[in-house]
Amino acid sequence: MKKVFIDGSAGTTGLRIYERLENRKDISLIKLSEENRKDVNARKAAINSADIVFLCLPDDAARESVVLCENPDTVILDTSTAHRTEKGWTYGFPELCENISDDLSTAKRIAVPGCHASGFIALIYPLIKADIISKEILLCCTSVTGYSGGGKKMIAQYEDENVDALLTSPRQYGLTQQHKHLKEMKAITGIDNAPAFSPIVSSFYSGMCVTIPIFKSQLKKGTTLEDIKNIYKVKYVGPIVNFVESADADGFLSANALSGLDKMEISVFGNEEIILLAARYDNLGKGASGAAVECMNISMGCCLAEGLNI
């Protein structure tokens, strides 16, 4: 039985990880009292006594927790942005390629992907590897997410009985084009330029839809819409990431359709002139806590989807 500690268990991501683990029989959760939750010595002791540690903390706090770990056998899964492109850390998206999946089984330092980045990377990485698009491509990306992605403060704002009227409509953010997920979107896919990125938060709790338009002129000559579909059909065959032929409902694609689930659906729309790539999932599922537990499962050598809702 593995001993697991969640550092930052009171946050949204930490709570969702706890929910996925609390009834499992193959792990034992190390818990700190409320008074010790932020005590550095208590946390250090918990980290070093654990087989697996989830870091559900702001970036700087996550870096500090890594320093506290002196046990060479402890596996750390960091859900923050701090280590996603750092040397010595394995990026936690096993569906991308066999090498990543193999690395996750032995890695001691695992960076859980960002929510927006997960959809973008799942869509673009296979096309780069298949030489369908070039690394020099200039891309635009839109991502619609539920408000839970903003953490406890934003959740409280949206769920206040006297909610601000401005919060009832979709709101675009990341307006300076410096969103913290851009670095990993560029680094993991291998593209030369980060995309022009438009994240949008809306008035539903959880769910996410990432879309990327690609023009025919940006594709390798002779590539068709069906060619792109076939790449995804071969690559994404489950149990967590799957290609779905007709994900829309009467021409509409709902961003919160997979709320509460830990899977991701990849779809292709558009026509031969403009192809629209789409990834749908829960920002708290495959976009955060579900992805973290999936990585833990690989590290433990158990079923990929153990404890997940797919």
mmCIF file of N, CA, C and O in Angstrom, residues 161-247:
data_model
loop_
_atom_site.group_PDB
_atom_site.id
_atom_site.type_symbol
_atom_site.label_atom_id
_atom_site.label_comp_id
_atom_site.label_asym_id
_atom_site.label_seq_id
_atom_site.Cartn_x
_atom_site.Cartn_y
_atom_site.Cartn_z
ATOM 1 N N GLU A 161 -24.832 34.920 -3.829
ATOM 2 C CA GLU A 161 -26.248 35.129 -4.174
ATOM 3 C C GLU A 161 -26.482 36.510 -4.784
ATOM 4 O O GLU A 161 -27.458 36.722 -5.506
ATOM 5 N N ASN A 162 -25.558 37.426 -4.533
ATOM 6 C CA ASN A 162 -25.635 38.762 -5.130
ATOM 7 C C ASN A 162 -24.548 38.929 -6.187
ATOM 8 O O ASN A 162 -23.864 39.952 -6.244
ATOM 9 N N VAL A 163 -24.405 37.904 -7.016
ATOM 10 C CA VAL A 163 -23.333 37.884 -8.013
ATOM 11 C C VAL A 163 -23.374 39.125 -8.904
ATOM 12 O O VAL A 163 -24.450 39.589 -9.318
ATOM 13 N N ASP A 164 -22.200 39.657 -9.178
ATOM 14 C CA ASP A 164 -22.060 40.813 -10.061
ATOM 15 C C ASP A 164 -22.606 40.463 -11.438
ATOM 16 O O ASP A 164 -22.299 39.412 -11.997
ATOM 17 N N ALA A 165 -23.401 41.334 -12.004
ATOM 18 C CA ALA A 165 -24.017 41.087 -13.310
ATOM 19 C C ALA A 165 -22.979 40.854 -14.401
ATOM 20 O O ALA A 165 -23.231 40.121 -15.367
ATOM 21 N N LEU A 166 -21.804 41.439 -14.249
ATOM 22 C CA LEU A 166 -20.764 41.269 -15.262
ATOM 23 C C LEU A 166 -20.263 39.825 -15.334
ATOM 24 O O LEU A 166 -19.717 39.395 -16.345
ATOM 25 N N LEU A 167 -20.451 39.079 -14.242
ATOM 26 C CA LEU A 167 -19.992 37.695 -14.197
ATOM 27 C C LEU A 167 -20.963 36.728 -14.871
ATOM 28 O O LEU A 167 -20.645 35.550 -15.039
ATOM 29 N N THR A 168 -22.119 37.200 -15.255
ATOM 30 C CA THR A 168 -23.099 36.306 -15.871
ATOM 31 C C THR A 168 -22.861 36.121 -17.363
ATOM 32 O O THR A 168 -23.511 35.284 -17.994
ATOM 33 N N SER A 169 -21.935 36.869 -17.931
ATOM 34 C CA SER A 169 -21.594 36.701 -19.344
ATOM 35 C C SER A 169 -20.158 36.212 -19.462
ATOM 36 O O SER A 169 -19.349 36.414 -18.546
ATOM 37 N N PRO A 170 -19.802 35.562 -20.574
ATOM 38 C CA PRO A 170 -18.419 35.104 -20.749
ATOM 39 C C PRO A 170 -17.441 36.275 -20.686
ATOM 40 O O PRO A 170 -17.727 37.361 -21.199
ATOM 41 N N ARG A 171 -16.284 36.041 -20.064
ATOM 42 C CA ARG A 171 -15.272 37.094 -19.935
ATOM 43 C C ARG A 171 -13.925 36.593 -20.442
ATOM 44 O O ARG A 171 -13.417 35.580 -19.987
ATOM 45 N N GLN A 172 -13.357 37.322 -21.374
ATOM 46 C CA GLN A 172 -12.030 36.976 -21.886
ATOM 47 C C GLN A 172 -10.970 37.549 -20.948
ATOM 48 O O GLN A 172 -11.133 38.624 -20.386
ATOM 49 N N TYR A 173 -9.895 36.795 -20.770
ATOM 50 C CA TYR A 173 -8.789 37.278 -19.948
ATOM 51 C C TYR A 173 -7.474 36.912 -20.627
ATOM 52 O O TYR A 173 -7.460 36.533 -21.800
ATOM 53 N N GLY A 174 -6.362 37.072 -19.935
ATOM 54 C CA GLY A 174 -5.066 36.844 -20.579
ATOM 55 C C GLY A 174 -4.845 37.809 -21.721
ATOM 56 O O GLY A 174 -4.217 37.479 -22.740
ATOM 57 N N LEU A 175 -5.341 39.026 -21.555
ATOM 58 C CA LEU A 175 -5.364 39.985 -22.661
ATOM 59 C C LEU A 175 -3.980 40.452 -23.089
ATOM 60 O O LEU A 175 -3.794 40.905 -24.215
ATOM 61 N N THR A 176 -2.995 40.333 -22.212
ATOM 62 C CA THR A 176 -1.636 40.775 -22.556
ATOM 63 C C THR A 176 -0.870 39.726 -23.353
ATOM 64 O O THR A 176 0.283 39.933 -23.716
ATOM 65 N N GLN A 177 -1.520 38.578 -23.623
ATOM 66 C CA GLN A 177 -0.866 37.461 -24.323
ATOM 67 C C GLN A 177 0.368 36.960 -23.574
ATOM 68 O O GLN A 177 1.389 36.607 -24.167
ATOM 69 N N GLN A 178 0.224 36.907 -22.243
ATOM 70 C CA GLN A 178 1.304 36.387 -21.410
ATOM 71 C C GLN A 178 0.769 35.331 -20.442
ATOM 72 O O GLN A 178 1.274 35.178 -19.330
ATOM 73 N N HIS A 179 -0.247 34.605 -20.858
ATOM 74 C CA HIS A 179 -0.836 33.578 -19.993
ATOM 75 C C HIS A 179 0.233 32.557 -19.598
ATOM 76 O O HIS A 179 1.089 32.173 -20.406
ATOM 77 N N LYS A 180 0.171 32.090 -18.369
ATOM 78 C CA LYS A 180 1.228 31.217 -17.848
ATOM 79 C C LYS A 180 1.291 29.855 -18.519
ATOM 80 O O LYS A 180 2.293 29.150 -18.394
ATOM 81 N N HIS A 181 0.256 29.451 -19.258
ATOM 82 C CA HIS A 181 0.294 28.162 -19.944
ATOM 83 C C HIS A 181 0.989 28.225 -21.310
ATOM 84 O O HIS A 181 1.289 27.189 -21.899
ATOM 85 N N LEU A 182 1.227 29.421 -21.807
ATOM 86 C CA LEU A 182 1.815 29.563 -23.145
ATOM 87 C C LEU A 182 3.195 28.913 -23.248
ATOM 88 O O LEU A 182 3.541 28.339 -24.283
ATOM 89 N N LYS A 183 3.962 28.996 -22.185
ATOM 90 C CA LYS A 183 5.319 28.443 -22.213
ATOM 91 C C LYS A 183 5.303 26.948 -22.483
ATOM 92 O O LYS A 183 6.064 26.441 -23.312
ATOM 93 N N GLU A 184 4.430 26.212 -21.796
ATOM 94 C CA GLU A 184 4.388 24.762 -22.016
ATOM 95 C C GLU A 184 3.713 24.417 -23.338
ATOM 96 O O GLU A 184 4.052 23.422 -23.976
ATOM 97 N N MET A 185 2.754 25.222 -23.772
ATOM 98 C CA MET A 185 2.102 24.980 -25.067
ATOM 99 C C MET A 185 3.138 25.002 -26.190
ATOM 100 O O MET A 185 3.125 24.163 -27.100
ATOM 101 N N LYS A 186 4.039 25.948 -26.106
ATOM 102 C CA LYS A 186 5.101 26.075 -27.105
ATOM 103 C C LYS A 186 6.159 24.983 -26.934
ATOM 104 O O LYS A 186 6.559 24.325 -27.899
ATOM 105 N N ALA A 187 6.593 24.776 -25.704
ATOM 106 C CA ALA A 187 7.703 23.852 -25.457
ATOM 107 C C ALA A 187 7.339 22.398 -25.734
ATOM 108 O O ALA A 187 8.114 21.664 -26.359
ATOM 109 N N ILE A 188 6.188 21.953 -25.291
ATOM 110 C CA ILE A 188 5.834 20.536 -25.431
ATOM 111 C C ILE A 188 5.485 20.170 -26.863
ATOM 112 O O ILE A 188 5.822 19.082 -27.334
ATOM 113 N N THR A 189 4.822 21.066 -27.586
ATOM 114 C CA THR A 189 4.497 20.779 -28.997
ATOM 115 C C THR A 189 5.709 20.957 -29.901
ATOM 116 O O THR A 189 5.779 20.359 -30.967
ATOM 117 N N GLY A 190 6.649 21.805 -29.485
ATOM 118 C CA GLY A 190 7.839 22.041 -30.296
ATOM 119 C C GLY A 190 7.678 23.122 -31.337
ATOM 120 O O GLY A 190 8.556 23.300 -32.191
ATOM 121 N N ILE A 191 6.576 23.884 -31.278
ATOM 122 C CA ILE A 191 6.393 24.962 -32.248
ATOM 123 C C ILE A 191 7.309 26.135 -31.917
ATOM 124 O O ILE A 191 7.724 26.318 -30.782
ATOM 125 N N ASP A 192 7.617 26.921 -32.931
ATOM 126 C CA ASP A 192 8.562 28.025 -32.748
ATOM 127 C C ASP A 192 7.927 29.238 -32.087
ATOM 128 O O ASP A 192 8.630 30.054 -31.469
ATOM 129 N N ASN A 193 6.626 29.392 -32.255
ATOM 130 C CA ASN A 193 5.932 30.569 -31.741
ATOM 131 C C ASN A 193 4.718 30.159 -30.921
ATOM 132 O O ASN A 193 3.931 29.308 -31.347
ATOM 133 N N ALA A 194 4.573 30.764 -29.754
ATOM 134 C CA ALA A 194 3.381 30.501 -28.951
ATOM 135 C C ALA A 194 2.149 30.998 -29.704
ATOM 136 O O ALA A 194 2.237 31.945 -30.487
ATOM 137 N N PRO A 195 0.997 30.383 -29.511
ATOM 138 C CA PRO A 195 -0.212 30.811 -30.219
ATOM 139 C C PRO A 195 -0.746 32.138 -29.693
ATOM 140 O O PRO A 195 -0.457 32.526 -28.552
ATOM 141 N N ALA A 196 -1.518 32.827 -30.519
ATOM 142 C CA ALA A 196 -2.333 33.938 -30.037
ATOM 143 C C ALA A 196 -3.481 33.293 -29.272
ATOM 144 O O ALA A 196 -4.277 32.554 -29.847
ATOM 145 N N PHE A 197 -3.531 33.545 -27.982
ATOM 146 C CA PHE A 197 -4.375 32.753 -27.096
ATOM 147 C C PHE A 197 -5.496 33.585 -26.482
ATOM 148 O O PHE A 197 -5.250 34.656 -25.925
ATOM 149 N N SER A 198 -6.733 33.073 -26.583
ATOM 150 C CA SER A 198 -7.901 33.757 -26.034
ATOM 151 C C SER A 198 -8.626 32.849 -25.047
ATOM 152 O O SER A 198 -9.547 32.116 -25.415
ATOM 153 N N PRO A 199 -8.237 32.884 -23.771
ATOM 154 C CA PRO A 199 -8.973 32.124 -22.750
ATOM 155 C C PRO A 199 -10.213 32.911 -22.319
ATOM 156 O O PRO A 199 -10.158 34.139 -22.168
ATOM 157 N N ILE A 200 -11.298 32.198 -22.109
ATOM 158 C CA ILE A 200 -12.567 32.818 -21.738
ATOM 159 C C ILE A 200 -13.164 32.046 -20.574
ATOM 160 O O ILE A 200 -13.309 30.824 -20.641
ATOM 161 N N VAL A 201 -13.514 32.766 -19.505
ATOM 162 C CA VAL A 201 -14.170 32.126 -18.364
ATOM 163 C C VAL A 201 -15.660 32.434 -18.433
ATOM 164 O O VAL A 201 -16.063 33.553 -18.751
ATOM 165 N N SER A 202 -16.471 31.408 -18.181
ATOM 166 C CA SER A 202 -17.916 31.580 -18.289
ATOM 167 C C SER A 202 -18.607 31.137 -17.008
ATOM 168 O O SER A 202 -17.973 30.616 -16.091
ATOM 169 N N SER A 203 -19.921 31.344 -16.952
ATOM 170 C CA SER A 203 -20.666 31.187 -15.701
ATOM 171 C C SER A 203 -21.197 29.774 -15.487
ATOM 172 O O SER A 203 -22.337 29.583 -15.068
ATOM 173 N N PHE A 204 -20.383 28.759 -15.768
ATOM 174 C CA PHE A 204 -20.682 27.384 -15.373
ATOM 175 C C PHE A 204 -19.509 26.885 -14.537
ATOM 176 O O PHE A 204 -18.394 27.384 -14.662
ATOM 177 N N TYR A 205 -19.758 25.910 -13.670
ATOM 178 C CA TYR A 205 -18.762 25.518 -12.679
ATOM 179 C C TYR A 205 -17.515 24.902 -13.302
ATOM 180 O O TYR A 205 -16.396 25.358 -13.046
ATOM 181 N N SER A 206 -17.674 23.849 -14.085
ATOM 182 C CA SER A 206 -16.495 23.202 -14.648
ATOM 183 C C SER A 206 -16.770 22.651 -16.042
ATOM 184 O O SER A 206 -17.904 22.358 -16.406
ATOM 185 N N GLY A 207 -15.697 22.486 -16.778
ATOM 186 C CA GLY A 207 -15.756 22.049 -18.169
ATOM 187 C C GLY A 207 -14.858 22.942 -18.990
ATOM 188 O O GLY A 207 -14.493 24.053 -18.560
ATOM 189 N N MET A 208 -14.458 22.473 -20.155
ATOM 190 C CA MET A 208 -13.537 23.245 -20.986
ATOM 191 C C MET A 208 -13.640 22.795 -22.433
ATOM 192 O O MET A 208 -13.831 21.607 -22.722
ATOM 193 N N CYS A 209 -13.525 23.754 -23.333
ATOM 194 C CA CYS A 209 -13.464 23.440 -24.762
ATOM 195 C C CYS A 209 -12.383 24.301 -25.390
ATOM 196 O O CYS A 209 -12.453 25.538 -25.337
ATOM 197 N N VAL A 210 -11.386 23.647 -25.965
ATOM 198 C CA VAL A 210 -10.270 24.322 -26.631
ATOM 199 C C VAL A 210 -10.423 24.124 -28.133
ATOM 200 O O VAL A 210 -10.587 22.991 -28.598
ATOM 201 N N THR A 211 -10.397 25.220 -28.887
ATOM 202 C CA THR A 211 -10.527 25.120 -30.349
ATOM 203 C C THR A 211 -9.380 25.856 -31.040
ATOM 204 O O THR A 211 -8.923 26.901 -30.572
ATOM 205 N N ILE A 212 -8.940 25.279 -32.146
ATOM 206 C CA ILE A 212 -7.838 25.840 -32.935
ATOM 207 C C ILE A 212 -8.204 25.768 -34.411
ATOM 208 O O ILE A 212 -8.386 24.664 -34.949
ATOM 209 N N PRO A 213 -8.335 26.909 -35.105
ATOM 210 C CA PRO A 213 -8.586 26.876 -36.549
ATOM 211 C C PRO A 213 -7.266 26.750 -37.321
ATOM 212 O O PRO A 213 -6.256 27.362 -36.943
ATOM 213 N N ILE A 214 -7.278 25.954 -38.371
ATOM 214 C CA ILE A 214 -6.103 25.816 -39.234
ATOM 215 C C ILE A 214 -6.544 25.960 -40.683
ATOM 216 O O ILE A 214 -7.488 25.287 -41.134
ATOM 217 N N PHE A 215 -5.878 26.841 -41.409
ATOM 218 C CA PHE A 215 -6.206 27.060 -42.812
ATOM 219 C C PHE A 215 -5.523 26.023 -43.698
ATOM 220 O O PHE A 215 -4.447 25.513 -43.356
ATOM 221 N N LYS A 216 -6.137 25.745 -44.823
ATOM 222 C CA LYS A 216 -5.596 24.778 -45.787
ATOM 223 C C LYS A 216 -4.166 25.134 -46.164
ATOM 224 O O LYS A 216 -3.309 24.252 -46.319
ATOM 225 N N SER A 217 -3.881 26.432 -46.292
ATOM 226 C CA SER A 217 -2.547 26.886 -46.691
ATOM 227 C C SER A 217 -1.486 26.590 -45.634
ATOM 228 O O SER A 217 -0.289 26.618 -45.915
ATOM 229 N N GLN A 218 -1.925 26.290 -44.395
ATOM 230 C CA GLN A 218 -0.985 25.985 -43.318
ATOM 231 C C GLN A 218 -0.654 24.495 -43.229
ATOM 232 O O GLN A 218 0.225 24.108 -42.460
ATOM 233 N N LEU A 219 -1.372 23.688 -44.007
ATOM 234 C CA LEU A 219 -1.179 22.248 -43.963
ATOM 235 C C LEU A 219 -0.193 21.782 -45.029
ATOM 236 O O LEU A 219 -0.004 22.443 -46.063
ATOM 237 N N LYS A 220 0.400 20.650 -44.778
ATOM 238 C CA LYS A 220 1.239 20.018 -45.793
ATOM 239 C C LYS A 220 0.394 19.792 -47.041
ATOM 240 O O LYS A 220 -0.760 19.375 -46.960
ATOM 241 N N LYS A 221 0.941 20.082 -48.196
ATOM 242 C CA LYS A 221 0.202 20.004 -49.446
ATOM 243 C C LYS A 221 -0.444 18.624 -49.627
ATOM 244 O O LYS A 221 0.196 17.595 -49.440
ATOM 245 N N GLY A 222 -1.733 18.646 -49.976
ATOM 246 C CA GLY A 222 -2.461 17.405 -50.200
ATOM 247 C C GLY A 222 -3.178 16.865 -48.973
ATOM 248 O O GLY A 222 -3.946 15.904 -49.064
ATOM 249 N N THR A 223 -2.949 17.473 -47.806
ATOM 250 C CA THR A 223 -3.590 17.009 -46.567
ATOM 251 C C THR A 223 -5.070 17.386 -46.564
ATOM 252 O O THR A 223 -5.440 18.510 -46.888
ATOM 253 N N THR A 224 -5.906 16.448 -46.198
ATOM 254 C CA THR A 224 -7.347 16.692 -46.142
ATOM 255 C C THR A 224 -7.857 16.656 -44.702
ATOM 256 O O THR A 224 -7.160 16.225 -43.790
ATOM 257 N N LEU A 225 -9.097 17.078 -44.543
ATOM 258 C CA LEU A 225 -9.757 17.010 -43.242
ATOM 259 C C LEU A 225 -9.788 15.570 -42.735
ATOM 260 O O LEU A 225 -9.562 15.310 -41.552
ATOM 261 N N GLU A 226 -10.051 14.623 -43.609
ATOM 262 C CA GLU A 226 -10.092 13.209 -43.228
ATOM 263 C C GLU A 226 -8.731 12.697 -42.780
ATOM 264 O O GLU A 226 -8.642 11.832 -41.901
ATOM 265 N N ASP A 227 -7.665 13.218 -43.394
ATOM 266 C CA ASP A 227 -6.314 12.822 -42.974
ATOM 267 C C ASP A 227 -6.071 13.183 -41.512
ATOM 268 O O ASP A 227 -5.504 12.387 -40.739
ATOM 269 N N ILE A 228 -6.504 14.383 -41.130
ATOM 270 C CA ILE A 228 -6.319 14.832 -39.753
ATOM 271 C C ILE A 228 -7.172 13.994 -38.800
ATOM 272 O O ILE A 228 -6.712 13.577 -37.731
ATOM 273 N N LYS A 229 -8.402 13.723 -39.199
ATOM 274 C CA LYS A 229 -9.254 12.853 -38.382
ATOM 275 C C LYS A 229 -8.591 11.502 -38.162
ATOM 276 O O LYS A 229 -8.595 10.964 -37.044
ATOM 277 N N ASN A 230 -8.021 10.960 -39.201
ATOM 278 C CA ASN A 230 -7.414 9.629 -39.110
ATOM 279 C C ASN A 230 -6.205 9.610 -38.172
ATOM 280 O O ASN A 230 -5.954 8.604 -37.485
ATOM 281 N N ILE A 231 -5.444 10.718 -38.141
ATOM 282 C CA ILE A 231 -4.315 10.805 -37.214
ATOM 283 C C ILE A 231 -4.815 10.684 -35.782
ATOM 284 O O ILE A 231 -4.275 9.928 -34.967
ATOM 285 N N TYR A 232 -5.873 11.416 -35.457
ATOM 286 C CA TYR A 232 -6.437 11.373 -34.108
ATOM 287 C C TYR A 232 -7.099 10.027 -33.806
ATOM 288 O O TYR A 232 -7.029 9.531 -32.680
ATOM 289 N N LYS A 233 -7.756 9.446 -34.809
ATOM 290 C CA LYS A 233 -8.423 8.155 -34.605
ATOM 291 C C LYS A 233 -7.429 7.078 -34.199
ATOM 292 O O LYS A 233 -7.712 6.234 -33.345
ATOM 293 N N VAL A 234 -6.268 7.096 -34.822
ATOM 294 C CA VAL A 234 -5.236 6.099 -34.529
ATOM 295 C C VAL A 234 -4.573 6.383 -33.184
ATOM 296 O O VAL A 234 -4.268 5.460 -32.419
ATOM 297 N N LYS A 235 -4.373 7.667 -32.891
ATOM 298 C CA LYS A 235 -3.607 8.035 -31.693
ATOM 299 C C LYS A 235 -4.427 7.969 -30.410
ATOM 300 O O LYS A 235 -3.953 7.473 -29.379
ATOM 301 N N TYR A 236 -5.645 8.464 -30.463
ATOM 302 C CA TYR A 236 -6.427 8.606 -29.241
ATOM 303 C C TYR A 236 -7.542 7.567 -29.183
ATOM 304 O O TYR A 236 -8.645 7.771 -29.688
ATOM 305 N N VAL A 237 -7.224 6.444 -28.554
ATOM 306 C CA VAL A 237 -8.152 5.310 -28.518
ATOM 307 C C VAL A 237 -8.543 4.927 -27.089
ATOM 308 O O VAL A 237 -8.980 3.810 -26.833
ATOM 309 N N GLY A 238 -8.368 5.853 -26.136
ATOM 310 C CA GLY A 238 -8.812 5.616 -24.773
ATOM 311 C C GLY A 238 -7.756 4.951 -23.907
ATOM 312 O O GLY A 238 -6.637 4.731 -24.335
ATOM 313 N N PRO A 239 -8.117 4.680 -22.661
ATOM 314 C CA PRO A 239 -9.460 4.838 -22.100
ATOM 315 C C PRO A 239 -9.830 6.262 -21.716
ATOM 316 O O PRO A 239 -10.990 6.572 -21.494
ATOM 317 N N ILE A 240 -8.830 7.177 -21.679
ATOM 318 C CA ILE A 240 -9.101 8.528 -21.182
ATOM 319 C C ILE A 240 -9.240 9.538 -22.303
ATOM 320 O O ILE A 240 -10.138 10.387 -22.277
ATOM 321 N N VAL A 241 -8.384 9.485 -23.301
ATOM 322 C CA VAL A 241 -8.474 10.405 -24.435
ATOM 323 C C VAL A 241 -8.957 9.635 -25.656
ATOM 324 O O VAL A 241 -8.369 8.618 -26.024
ATOM 325 N N ASN A 242 -10.028 10.139 -26.267
ATOM 326 C CA ASN A 242 -10.635 9.461 -27.409
ATOM 327 C C ASN A 242 -10.989 10.442 -28.520
ATOM 328 O O ASN A 242 -11.357 11.591 -28.253
ATOM 329 N N PHE A 243 -10.895 9.965 -29.758
ATOM 330 C CA PHE A 243 -11.427 10.724 -30.884
ATOM 331 C C PHE A 243 -12.921 10.462 -30.982
ATOM 332 O O PHE A 243 -13.370 9.322 -30.894
ATOM 333 N N VAL A 244 -13.707 11.536 -31.140
ATOM 334 C CA VAL A 244 -15.158 11.429 -31.274
ATOM 335 C C VAL A 244 -15.561 12.061 -32.602
ATOM 336 O O VAL A 244 -15.275 13.236 -32.854
ATOM 337 N N GLU A 245 -16.231 11.307 -33.425
ATOM 338 C CA GLU A 245 -16.569 11.753 -34.779
ATOM 339 C C GLU A 245 -17.551 12.920 -34.785
ATOM 340 O O GLU A 245 -17.356 13.917 -35.465
ATOM 341 N N SER A 246 -18.628 12.809 -34.042
ATOM 342 C CA SER A 246 -19.661 13.856 -34.045
ATOM 343 C C SER A 246 -19.949 14.282 -32.610
ATOM 344 O O SER A 246 -20.901 13.821 -31.977
ATOM 345 N N ALA A 247 -19.133 15.194 -32.104
ATOM 346 C CA ALA A 247 -19.253 15.603 -30.708
ATOM 347 C C ALA A 247 -20.269 16.721 -30.508
ATOM 348 O O ALA A 247 -20.693 16.977 -29.383
#
